[in-house]
Short mmCIF file of C-alpha atoms and ligand atoms in Angstrom, two decimals:
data_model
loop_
_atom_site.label_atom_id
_atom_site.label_comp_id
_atom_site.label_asym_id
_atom_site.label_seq_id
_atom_site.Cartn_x
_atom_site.Cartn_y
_atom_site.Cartn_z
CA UNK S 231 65.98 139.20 83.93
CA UNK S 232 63.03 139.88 81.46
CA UNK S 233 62.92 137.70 78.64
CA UNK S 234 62.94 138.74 75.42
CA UNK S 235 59.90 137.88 73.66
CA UNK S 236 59.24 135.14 70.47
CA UNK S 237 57.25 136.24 67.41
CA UNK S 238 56.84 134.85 64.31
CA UNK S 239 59.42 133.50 61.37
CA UNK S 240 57.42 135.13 59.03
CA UNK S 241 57.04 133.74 55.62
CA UNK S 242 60.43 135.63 54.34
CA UNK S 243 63.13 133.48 56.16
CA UNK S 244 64.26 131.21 53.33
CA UNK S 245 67.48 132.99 52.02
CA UNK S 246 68.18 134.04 55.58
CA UNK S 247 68.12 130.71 56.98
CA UNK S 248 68.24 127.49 54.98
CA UNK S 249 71.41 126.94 53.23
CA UNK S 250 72.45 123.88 51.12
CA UNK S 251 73.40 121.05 53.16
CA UNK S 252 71.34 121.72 56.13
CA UNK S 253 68.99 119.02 56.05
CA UNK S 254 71.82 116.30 55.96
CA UNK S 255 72.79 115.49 59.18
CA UNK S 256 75.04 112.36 58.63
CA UNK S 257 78.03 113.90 57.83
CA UNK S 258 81.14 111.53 56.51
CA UNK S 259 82.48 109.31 59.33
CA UNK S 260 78.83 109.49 61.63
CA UNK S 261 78.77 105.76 62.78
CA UNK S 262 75.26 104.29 62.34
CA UNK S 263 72.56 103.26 60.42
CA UNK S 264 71.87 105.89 57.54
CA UNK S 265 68.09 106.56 57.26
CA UNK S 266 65.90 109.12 56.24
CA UNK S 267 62.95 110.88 57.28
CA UNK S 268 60.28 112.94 55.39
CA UNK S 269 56.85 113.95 55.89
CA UNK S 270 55.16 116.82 55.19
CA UNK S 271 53.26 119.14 57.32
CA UNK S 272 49.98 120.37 57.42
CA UNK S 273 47.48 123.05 58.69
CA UNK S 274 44.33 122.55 60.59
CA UNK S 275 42.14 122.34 56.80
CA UNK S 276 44.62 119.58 55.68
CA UNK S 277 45.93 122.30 53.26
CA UNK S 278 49.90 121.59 52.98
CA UNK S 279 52.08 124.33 54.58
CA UNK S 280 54.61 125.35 52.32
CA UNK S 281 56.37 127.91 54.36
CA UNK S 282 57.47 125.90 57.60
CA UNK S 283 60.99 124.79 58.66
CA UNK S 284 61.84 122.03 60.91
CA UNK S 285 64.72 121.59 63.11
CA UNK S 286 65.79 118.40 64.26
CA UNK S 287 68.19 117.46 66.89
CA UNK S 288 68.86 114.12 67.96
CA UNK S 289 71.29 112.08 69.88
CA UNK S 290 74.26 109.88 67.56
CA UNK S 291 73.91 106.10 67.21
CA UNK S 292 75.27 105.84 70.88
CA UNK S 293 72.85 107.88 72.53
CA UNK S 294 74.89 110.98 73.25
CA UNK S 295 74.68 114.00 72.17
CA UNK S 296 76.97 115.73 70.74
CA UNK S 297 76.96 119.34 72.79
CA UNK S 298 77.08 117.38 76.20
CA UNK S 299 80.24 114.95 75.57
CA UNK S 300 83.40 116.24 74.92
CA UNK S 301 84.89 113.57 73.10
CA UNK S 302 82.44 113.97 71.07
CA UNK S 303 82.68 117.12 70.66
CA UNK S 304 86.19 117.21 70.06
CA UNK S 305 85.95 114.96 67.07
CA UNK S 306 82.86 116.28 65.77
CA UNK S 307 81.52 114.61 62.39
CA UNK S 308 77.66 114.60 63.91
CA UNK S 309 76.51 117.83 64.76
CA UNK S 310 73.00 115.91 65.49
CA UNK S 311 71.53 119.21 64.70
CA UNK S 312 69.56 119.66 60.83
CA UNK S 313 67.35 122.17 59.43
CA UNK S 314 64.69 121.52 56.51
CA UNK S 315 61.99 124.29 54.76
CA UNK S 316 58.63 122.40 53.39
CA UNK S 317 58.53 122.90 49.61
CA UNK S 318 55.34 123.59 47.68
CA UNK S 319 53.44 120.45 48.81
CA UNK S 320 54.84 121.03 52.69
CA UNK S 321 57.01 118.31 52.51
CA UNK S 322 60.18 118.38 54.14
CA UNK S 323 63.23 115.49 54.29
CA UNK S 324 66.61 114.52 56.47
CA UNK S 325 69.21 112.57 55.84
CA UNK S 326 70.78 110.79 59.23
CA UNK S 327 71.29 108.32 61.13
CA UNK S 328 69.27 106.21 63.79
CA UNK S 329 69.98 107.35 66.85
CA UNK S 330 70.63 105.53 69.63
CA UNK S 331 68.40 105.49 72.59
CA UNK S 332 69.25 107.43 75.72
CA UNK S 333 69.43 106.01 79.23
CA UNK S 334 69.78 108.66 82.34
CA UNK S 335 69.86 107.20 86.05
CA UNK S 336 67.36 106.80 87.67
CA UNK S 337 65.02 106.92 85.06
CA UNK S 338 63.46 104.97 81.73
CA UNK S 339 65.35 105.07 79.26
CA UNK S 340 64.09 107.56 76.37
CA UNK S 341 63.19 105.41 73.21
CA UNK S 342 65.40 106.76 70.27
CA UNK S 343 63.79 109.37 68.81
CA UNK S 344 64.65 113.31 67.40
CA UNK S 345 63.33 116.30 69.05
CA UNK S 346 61.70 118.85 66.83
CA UNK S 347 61.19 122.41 66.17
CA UNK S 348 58.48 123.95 63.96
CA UNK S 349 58.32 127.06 62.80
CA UNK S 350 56.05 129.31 60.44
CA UNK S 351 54.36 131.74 59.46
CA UNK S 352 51.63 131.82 61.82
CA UNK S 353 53.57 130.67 64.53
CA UNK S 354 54.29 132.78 66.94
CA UNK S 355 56.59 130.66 69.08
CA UNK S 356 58.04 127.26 67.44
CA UNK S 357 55.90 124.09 68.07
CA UNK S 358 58.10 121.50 70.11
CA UNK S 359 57.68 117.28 68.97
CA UNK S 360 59.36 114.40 68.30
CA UNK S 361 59.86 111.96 66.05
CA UNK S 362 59.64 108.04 67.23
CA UNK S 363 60.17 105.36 64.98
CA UNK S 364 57.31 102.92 65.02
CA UNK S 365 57.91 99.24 65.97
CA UNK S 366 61.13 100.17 68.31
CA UNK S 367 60.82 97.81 71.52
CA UNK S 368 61.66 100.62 73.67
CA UNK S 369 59.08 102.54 72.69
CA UNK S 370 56.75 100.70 75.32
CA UNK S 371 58.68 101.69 78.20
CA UNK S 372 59.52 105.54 76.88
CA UNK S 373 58.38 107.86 79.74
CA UNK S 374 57.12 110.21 77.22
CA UNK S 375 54.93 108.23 75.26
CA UNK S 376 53.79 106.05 77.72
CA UNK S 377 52.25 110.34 79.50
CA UNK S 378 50.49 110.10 75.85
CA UNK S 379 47.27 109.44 75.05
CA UNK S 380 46.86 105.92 73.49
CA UNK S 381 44.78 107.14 70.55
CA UNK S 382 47.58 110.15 70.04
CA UNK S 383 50.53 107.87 70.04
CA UNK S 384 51.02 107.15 66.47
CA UNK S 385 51.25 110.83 65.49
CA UNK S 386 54.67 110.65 67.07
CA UNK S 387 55.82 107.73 65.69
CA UNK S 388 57.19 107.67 62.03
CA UNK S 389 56.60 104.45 59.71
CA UNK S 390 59.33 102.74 57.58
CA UNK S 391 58.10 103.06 54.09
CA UNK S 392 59.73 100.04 51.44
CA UNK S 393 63.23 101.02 50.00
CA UNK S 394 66.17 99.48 48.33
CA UNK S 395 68.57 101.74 48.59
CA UNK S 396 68.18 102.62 52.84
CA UNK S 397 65.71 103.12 55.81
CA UNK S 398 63.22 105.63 54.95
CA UNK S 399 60.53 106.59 57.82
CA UNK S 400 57.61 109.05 57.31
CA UNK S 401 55.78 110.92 59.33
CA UNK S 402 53.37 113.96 58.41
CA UNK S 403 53.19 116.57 61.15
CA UNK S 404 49.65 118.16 61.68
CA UNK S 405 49.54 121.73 63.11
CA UNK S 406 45.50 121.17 63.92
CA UNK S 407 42.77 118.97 64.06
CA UNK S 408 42.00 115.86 62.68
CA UNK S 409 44.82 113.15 63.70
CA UNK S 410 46.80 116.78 65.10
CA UNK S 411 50.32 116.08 66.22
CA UNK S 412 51.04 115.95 70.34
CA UNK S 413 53.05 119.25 70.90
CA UNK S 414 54.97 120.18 74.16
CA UNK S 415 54.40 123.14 76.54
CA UNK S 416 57.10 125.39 75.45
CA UNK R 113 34.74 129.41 79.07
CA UNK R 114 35.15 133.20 80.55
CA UNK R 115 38.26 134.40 81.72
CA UNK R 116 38.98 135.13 85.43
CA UNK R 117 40.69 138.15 86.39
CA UNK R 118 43.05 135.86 88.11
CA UNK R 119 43.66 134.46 84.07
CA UNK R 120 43.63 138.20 82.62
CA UNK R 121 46.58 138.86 85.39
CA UNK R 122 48.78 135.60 84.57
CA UNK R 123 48.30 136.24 80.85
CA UNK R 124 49.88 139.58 81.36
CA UNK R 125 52.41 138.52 83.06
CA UNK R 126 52.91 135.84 80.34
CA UNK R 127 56.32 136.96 78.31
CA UNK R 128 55.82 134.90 74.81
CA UNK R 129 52.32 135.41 72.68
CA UNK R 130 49.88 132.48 72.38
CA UNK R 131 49.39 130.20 69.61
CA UNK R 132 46.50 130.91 69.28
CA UNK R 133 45.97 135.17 68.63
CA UNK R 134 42.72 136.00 66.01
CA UNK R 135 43.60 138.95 65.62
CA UNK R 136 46.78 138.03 63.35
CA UNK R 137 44.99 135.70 60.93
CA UNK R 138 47.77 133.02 59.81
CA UNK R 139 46.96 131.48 63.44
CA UNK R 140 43.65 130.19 62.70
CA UNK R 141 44.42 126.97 61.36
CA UNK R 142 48.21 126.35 62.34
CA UNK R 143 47.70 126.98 66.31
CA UNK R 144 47.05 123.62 67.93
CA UNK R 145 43.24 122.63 69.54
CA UNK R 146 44.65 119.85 71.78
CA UNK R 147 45.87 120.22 74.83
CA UNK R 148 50.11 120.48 75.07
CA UNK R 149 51.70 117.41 76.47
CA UNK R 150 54.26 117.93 79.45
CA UNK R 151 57.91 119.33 78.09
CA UNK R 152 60.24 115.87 78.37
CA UNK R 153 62.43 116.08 81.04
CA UNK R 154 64.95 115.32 79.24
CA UNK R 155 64.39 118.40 76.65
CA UNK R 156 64.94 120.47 79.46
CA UNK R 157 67.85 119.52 80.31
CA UNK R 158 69.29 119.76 76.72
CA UNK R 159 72.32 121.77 76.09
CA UNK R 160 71.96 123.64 72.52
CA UNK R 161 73.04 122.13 69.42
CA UNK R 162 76.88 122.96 68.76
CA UNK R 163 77.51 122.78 64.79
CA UNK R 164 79.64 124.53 62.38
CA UNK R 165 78.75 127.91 61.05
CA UNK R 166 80.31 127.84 58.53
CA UNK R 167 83.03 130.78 57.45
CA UNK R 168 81.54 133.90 58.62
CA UNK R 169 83.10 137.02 57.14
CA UNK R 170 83.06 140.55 57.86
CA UNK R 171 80.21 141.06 55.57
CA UNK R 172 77.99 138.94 56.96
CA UNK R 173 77.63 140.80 59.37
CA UNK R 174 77.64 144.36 57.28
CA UNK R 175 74.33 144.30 55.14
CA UNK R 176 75.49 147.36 53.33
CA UNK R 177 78.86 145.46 51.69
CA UNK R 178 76.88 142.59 50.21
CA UNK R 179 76.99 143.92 46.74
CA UNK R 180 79.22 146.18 44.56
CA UNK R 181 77.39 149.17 45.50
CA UNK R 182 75.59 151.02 48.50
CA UNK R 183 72.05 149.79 49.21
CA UNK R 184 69.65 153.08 49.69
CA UNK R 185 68.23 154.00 53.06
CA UNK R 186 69.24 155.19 56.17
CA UNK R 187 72.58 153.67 57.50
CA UNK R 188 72.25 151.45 60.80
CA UNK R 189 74.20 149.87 63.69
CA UNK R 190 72.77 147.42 65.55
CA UNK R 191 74.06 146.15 68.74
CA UNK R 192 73.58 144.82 72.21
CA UNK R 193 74.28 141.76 74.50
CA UNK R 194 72.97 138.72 74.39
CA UNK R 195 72.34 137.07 77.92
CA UNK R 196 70.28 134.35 79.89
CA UNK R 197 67.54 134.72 82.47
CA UNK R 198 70.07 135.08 85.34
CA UNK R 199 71.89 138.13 83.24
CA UNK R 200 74.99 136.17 81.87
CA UNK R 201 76.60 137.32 78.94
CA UNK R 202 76.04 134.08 76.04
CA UNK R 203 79.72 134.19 74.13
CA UNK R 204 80.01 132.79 70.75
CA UNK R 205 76.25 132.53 69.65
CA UNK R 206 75.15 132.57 66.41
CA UNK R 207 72.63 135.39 65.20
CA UNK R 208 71.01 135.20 62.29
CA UNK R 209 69.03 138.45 61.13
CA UNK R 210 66.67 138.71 57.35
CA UNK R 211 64.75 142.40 56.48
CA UNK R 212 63.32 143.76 54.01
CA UNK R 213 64.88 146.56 52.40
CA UNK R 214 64.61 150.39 53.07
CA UNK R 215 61.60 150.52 50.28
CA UNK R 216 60.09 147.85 52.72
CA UNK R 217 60.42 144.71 50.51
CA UNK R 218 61.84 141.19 51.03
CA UNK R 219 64.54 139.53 48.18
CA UNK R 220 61.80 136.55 48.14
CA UNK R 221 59.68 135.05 45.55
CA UNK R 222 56.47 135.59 47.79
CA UNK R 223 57.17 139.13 48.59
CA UNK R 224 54.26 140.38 46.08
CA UNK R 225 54.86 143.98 47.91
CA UNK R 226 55.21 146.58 44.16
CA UNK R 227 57.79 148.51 46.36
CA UNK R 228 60.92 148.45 44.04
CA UNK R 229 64.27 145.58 45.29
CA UNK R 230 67.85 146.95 45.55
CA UNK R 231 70.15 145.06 43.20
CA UNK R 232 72.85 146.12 46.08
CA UNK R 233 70.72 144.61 49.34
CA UNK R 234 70.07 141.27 49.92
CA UNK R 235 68.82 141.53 53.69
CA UNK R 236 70.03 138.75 55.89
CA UNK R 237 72.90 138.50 58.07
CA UNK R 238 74.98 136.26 60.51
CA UNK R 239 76.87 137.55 63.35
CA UNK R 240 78.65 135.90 66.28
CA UNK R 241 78.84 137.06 69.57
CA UNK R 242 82.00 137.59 71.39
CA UNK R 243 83.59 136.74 74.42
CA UNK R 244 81.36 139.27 76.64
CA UNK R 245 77.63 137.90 74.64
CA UNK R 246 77.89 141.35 72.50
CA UNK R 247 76.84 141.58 68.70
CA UNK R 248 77.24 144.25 66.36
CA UNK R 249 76.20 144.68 62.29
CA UNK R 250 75.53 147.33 60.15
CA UNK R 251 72.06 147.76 58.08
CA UNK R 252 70.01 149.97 56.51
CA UNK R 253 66.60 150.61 58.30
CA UNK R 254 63.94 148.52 56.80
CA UNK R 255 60.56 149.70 55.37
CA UNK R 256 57.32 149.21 56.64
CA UNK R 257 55.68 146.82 54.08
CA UNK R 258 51.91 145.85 53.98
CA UNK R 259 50.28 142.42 54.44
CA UNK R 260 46.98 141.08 53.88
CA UNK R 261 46.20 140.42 57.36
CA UNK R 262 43.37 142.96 57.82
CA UNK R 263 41.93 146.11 55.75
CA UNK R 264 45.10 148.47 55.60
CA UNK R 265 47.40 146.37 57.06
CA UNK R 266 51.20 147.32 58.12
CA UNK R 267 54.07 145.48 59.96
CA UNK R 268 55.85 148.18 61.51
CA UNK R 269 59.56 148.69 60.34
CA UNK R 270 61.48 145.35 62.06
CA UNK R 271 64.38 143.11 61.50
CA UNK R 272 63.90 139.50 62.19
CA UNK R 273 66.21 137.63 64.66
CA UNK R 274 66.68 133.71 65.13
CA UNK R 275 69.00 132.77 68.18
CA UNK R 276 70.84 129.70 69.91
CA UNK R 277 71.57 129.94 73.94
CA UNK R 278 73.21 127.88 76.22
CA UNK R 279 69.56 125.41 76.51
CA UNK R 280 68.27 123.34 73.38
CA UNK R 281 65.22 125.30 74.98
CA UNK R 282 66.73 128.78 75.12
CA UNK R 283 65.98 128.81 71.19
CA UNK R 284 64.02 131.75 70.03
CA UNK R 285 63.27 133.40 66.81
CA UNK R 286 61.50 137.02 67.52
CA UNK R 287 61.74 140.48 65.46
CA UNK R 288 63.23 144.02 66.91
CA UNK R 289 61.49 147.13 66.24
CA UNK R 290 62.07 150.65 66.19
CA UNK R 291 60.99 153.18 68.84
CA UNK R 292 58.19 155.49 68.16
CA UNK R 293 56.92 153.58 65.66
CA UNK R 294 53.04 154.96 64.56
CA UNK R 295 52.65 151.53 63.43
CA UNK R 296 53.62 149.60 66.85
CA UNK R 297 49.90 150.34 68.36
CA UNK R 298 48.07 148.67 65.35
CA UNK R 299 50.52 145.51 64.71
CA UNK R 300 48.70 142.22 65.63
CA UNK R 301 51.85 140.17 65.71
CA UNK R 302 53.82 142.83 68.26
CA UNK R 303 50.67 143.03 70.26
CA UNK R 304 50.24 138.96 70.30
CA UNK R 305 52.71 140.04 72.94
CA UNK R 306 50.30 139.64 75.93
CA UNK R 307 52.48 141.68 78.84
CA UNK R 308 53.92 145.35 78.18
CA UNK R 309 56.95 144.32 79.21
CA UNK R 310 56.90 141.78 77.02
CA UNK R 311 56.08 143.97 74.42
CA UNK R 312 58.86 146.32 75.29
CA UNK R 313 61.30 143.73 75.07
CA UNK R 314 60.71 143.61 71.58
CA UNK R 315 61.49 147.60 71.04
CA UNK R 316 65.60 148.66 70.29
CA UNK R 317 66.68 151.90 71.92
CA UNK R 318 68.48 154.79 69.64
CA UNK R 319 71.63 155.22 71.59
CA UNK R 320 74.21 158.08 70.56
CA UNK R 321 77.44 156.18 71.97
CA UNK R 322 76.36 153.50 69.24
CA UNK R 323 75.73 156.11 66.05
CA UNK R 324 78.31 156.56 64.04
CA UNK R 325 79.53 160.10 62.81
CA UNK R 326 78.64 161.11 59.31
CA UNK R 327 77.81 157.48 58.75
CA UNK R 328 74.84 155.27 60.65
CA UNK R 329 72.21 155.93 63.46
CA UNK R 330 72.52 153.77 66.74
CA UNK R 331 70.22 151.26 68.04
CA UNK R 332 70.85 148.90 71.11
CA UNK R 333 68.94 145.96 70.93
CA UNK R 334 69.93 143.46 74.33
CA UNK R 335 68.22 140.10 73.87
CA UNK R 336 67.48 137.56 76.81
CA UNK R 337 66.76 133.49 76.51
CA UNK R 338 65.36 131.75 78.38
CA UNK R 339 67.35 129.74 80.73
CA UNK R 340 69.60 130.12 83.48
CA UNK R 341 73.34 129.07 83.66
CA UNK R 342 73.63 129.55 87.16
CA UNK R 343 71.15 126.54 87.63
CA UNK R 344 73.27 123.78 87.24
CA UNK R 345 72.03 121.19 83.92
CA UNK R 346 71.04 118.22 85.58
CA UNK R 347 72.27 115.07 83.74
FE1 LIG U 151 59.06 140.70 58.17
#
């Protein structure tokens, strides 16, 4: 069948779509590390975009996902799954946990890392990244890094920034231009 | 470099707009330059996140029983089936809708439109659908409302839609118009749209078994994602 075609989130979806809550994805009783990650995003004259949201899905400390195990499903405390709007300066934050890396036969492993959504104003179908965590060994070996430009690596990979209280990574995403994000075909 | 008829032909044959569209001005500096990286493998082969939705009541999913009283504007039903590529029904979906209100203005801070709000209209919804993929809420018909895109700029009258599949790739966000809208022809954002059919997916149909008696018009809106279930998710 035809499929039904994407247009833009407009700038009006806040009320709509964020609620309270949505940009915490380690619920009580999600094993792991608790970290978070922020950044903010940015358009292609470095001006902060201040009416994005990101979604964020990623696998649990184990390296499964939550919608393709049943056990895990049946006691489900880690939906994986978060939503975030920038904020005036474009920034945008989760609270989670690292996520394990995933193995599948037959294949490299896939470094751990979240798979991301974009999606603004100006958008008129989401932009599709992840997140990597800089420094992770299995990074090196991650089949979809490795199909990466050298040079365009590091605007996948978050840095830790210095924190007491947890992990905190960073990473800005950048819709064009200078230092621009890799994005997927979608 | 020029485009090839052979380009012109796969563009309109192309279902989802570019990133890249001038004529709807936003794009300019948030459509990527470089070249998109191959889609992981493993994204492909994704299920959709499952996560709670929350309670959803009976009013989420009636935009006219938000408030104590009766928003103005014309009375709506909105329905239709939600599916995949290969026609399946999708049960148990969320649907999340926003619109502006029949005077054609958002309940949002950066809505500058001077078109008056409706203390009893708040415009957004949530609706699951049931065991056969089919929807259903009840609306007023939103107002065309003008942006700053161009010189006399108008969005036609729409209702914005954001939807989960069966795929973490079947995700799409999209708006449904009405039909015969004078304002379709002119929109840059329905007409980033490269393929008519495309386009037409977009527009709901006024059906009469849907309208209500002395109480709402009808519209049928059926909405496909991508994906197939009959293709088996390789692991
Ligand atoms: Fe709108």
């Amino acid at each position: 069948m035809q499929r039904t075609a994407s247009q833009t989130v407009g700038p009006f979806f806040l009320d709509a779509l964020i609620h309270a809550g949505d940009a915490i994805i380690n619920k009580p009783g999600a094993a792991g590390e608790t970290i978070s990650i922020a950044g903010s995003v940015f358009d292609g004259e470095g001006n902060p975009v201040a009416d994005a949201f990101l979604e964020v899905y990623q696998a649990d400390s184990t390296g499964r996902y939550v919608a393709d195990s049943r056990e895990a499903r049946a006691g489900m405390c880690f939906s994986g799954f978060g939503r975030a709007a920038t904020d005036q300066f474009g920034q945008f934050r989760f609270d989670t946990i690292l996520p394990g890396g995933i193995q599948r036969a037959g294949s490299a492993a896939d470094a751990p890392h979240l798979d991301v959504m974009v999606f603004a104003r100006g958008l008129l179908k989401p932009l599709v990244t992840r997140i990597y965590f800089h420094g992770n060994a299995a990074n090196a070996t991650d089949p979809v890094l490795l199909q990466v430009q050298p040079n365009r690596r590091h605007t996948l990979e978050a840095r830790r920034v210095q924190s007491a209280e947890k992990e905190n990574w960073q990473l800005d995403v950048r819709l064009q231009g200078k230092d621009e994000t890799v994005f997927f075909d979608f | 470099m020029p485009v090839t008829e052979t380009q012109k032909l796969k563009r309109q044959e192309e279902i989802d707009p570019p990133y890249r569209c001038d004529a709807y001005r936003s794009t300019s500096l948030r459509s990527p330059r470089e070249p998109l990286q191959a889609m992981p493998d493993l994204i492909r082969s994704l299920h959709a996140p499952v996560f709670g939705f929350g309670d959803l009541s009976a009013q989420d999913a009636d935009l006219t029983r938000q408030h104590a009283g009766e928003p103005l504007g014309e009375r709506i039903v909105v329905a239709g089936r939600l599916m995949d590529e290969g026609g399946r029904p999708i049960p148990n979906a969320l649907i999340e809708v926003w619109q502006a209100n029949a005077a054609g203005r958002y309940r949002h801070k950066g809505d500058g439109h001077n078109a008056p709000l409706d203390p009893n209209f708040s415009g957004n919804g949530r609706v699951l659908t049931d065991a056969h993929g089919e929807y259903r809420f009840v609306s007023i018909k939103p107002g065309a409302y003008p942006w700053r895109n161009h010189a006399n700029a108008w969005r036609p009258a729409h209702i914005h839609f954001s939807l989960f599949g069966l795929g973490y790739l079947s995700r799409l966000v999209t708006q449904m118009y009405f039909p015969g809208d004078p304002l379709l022809p002119l929109d840059p954002i329905f007409n980033s749209v490269p393929g008519e059919m495309g386009r037409q997916s977009l527009i709901s149909r006024f059906d009469l078994s849907l309208t209500e008696p002395e109480h709402a018009l009808g519209y049928r809106f059926d909405i496909v994602l991508r994906g197939d279930a009959a293709t088996p998710m390789e692991k």
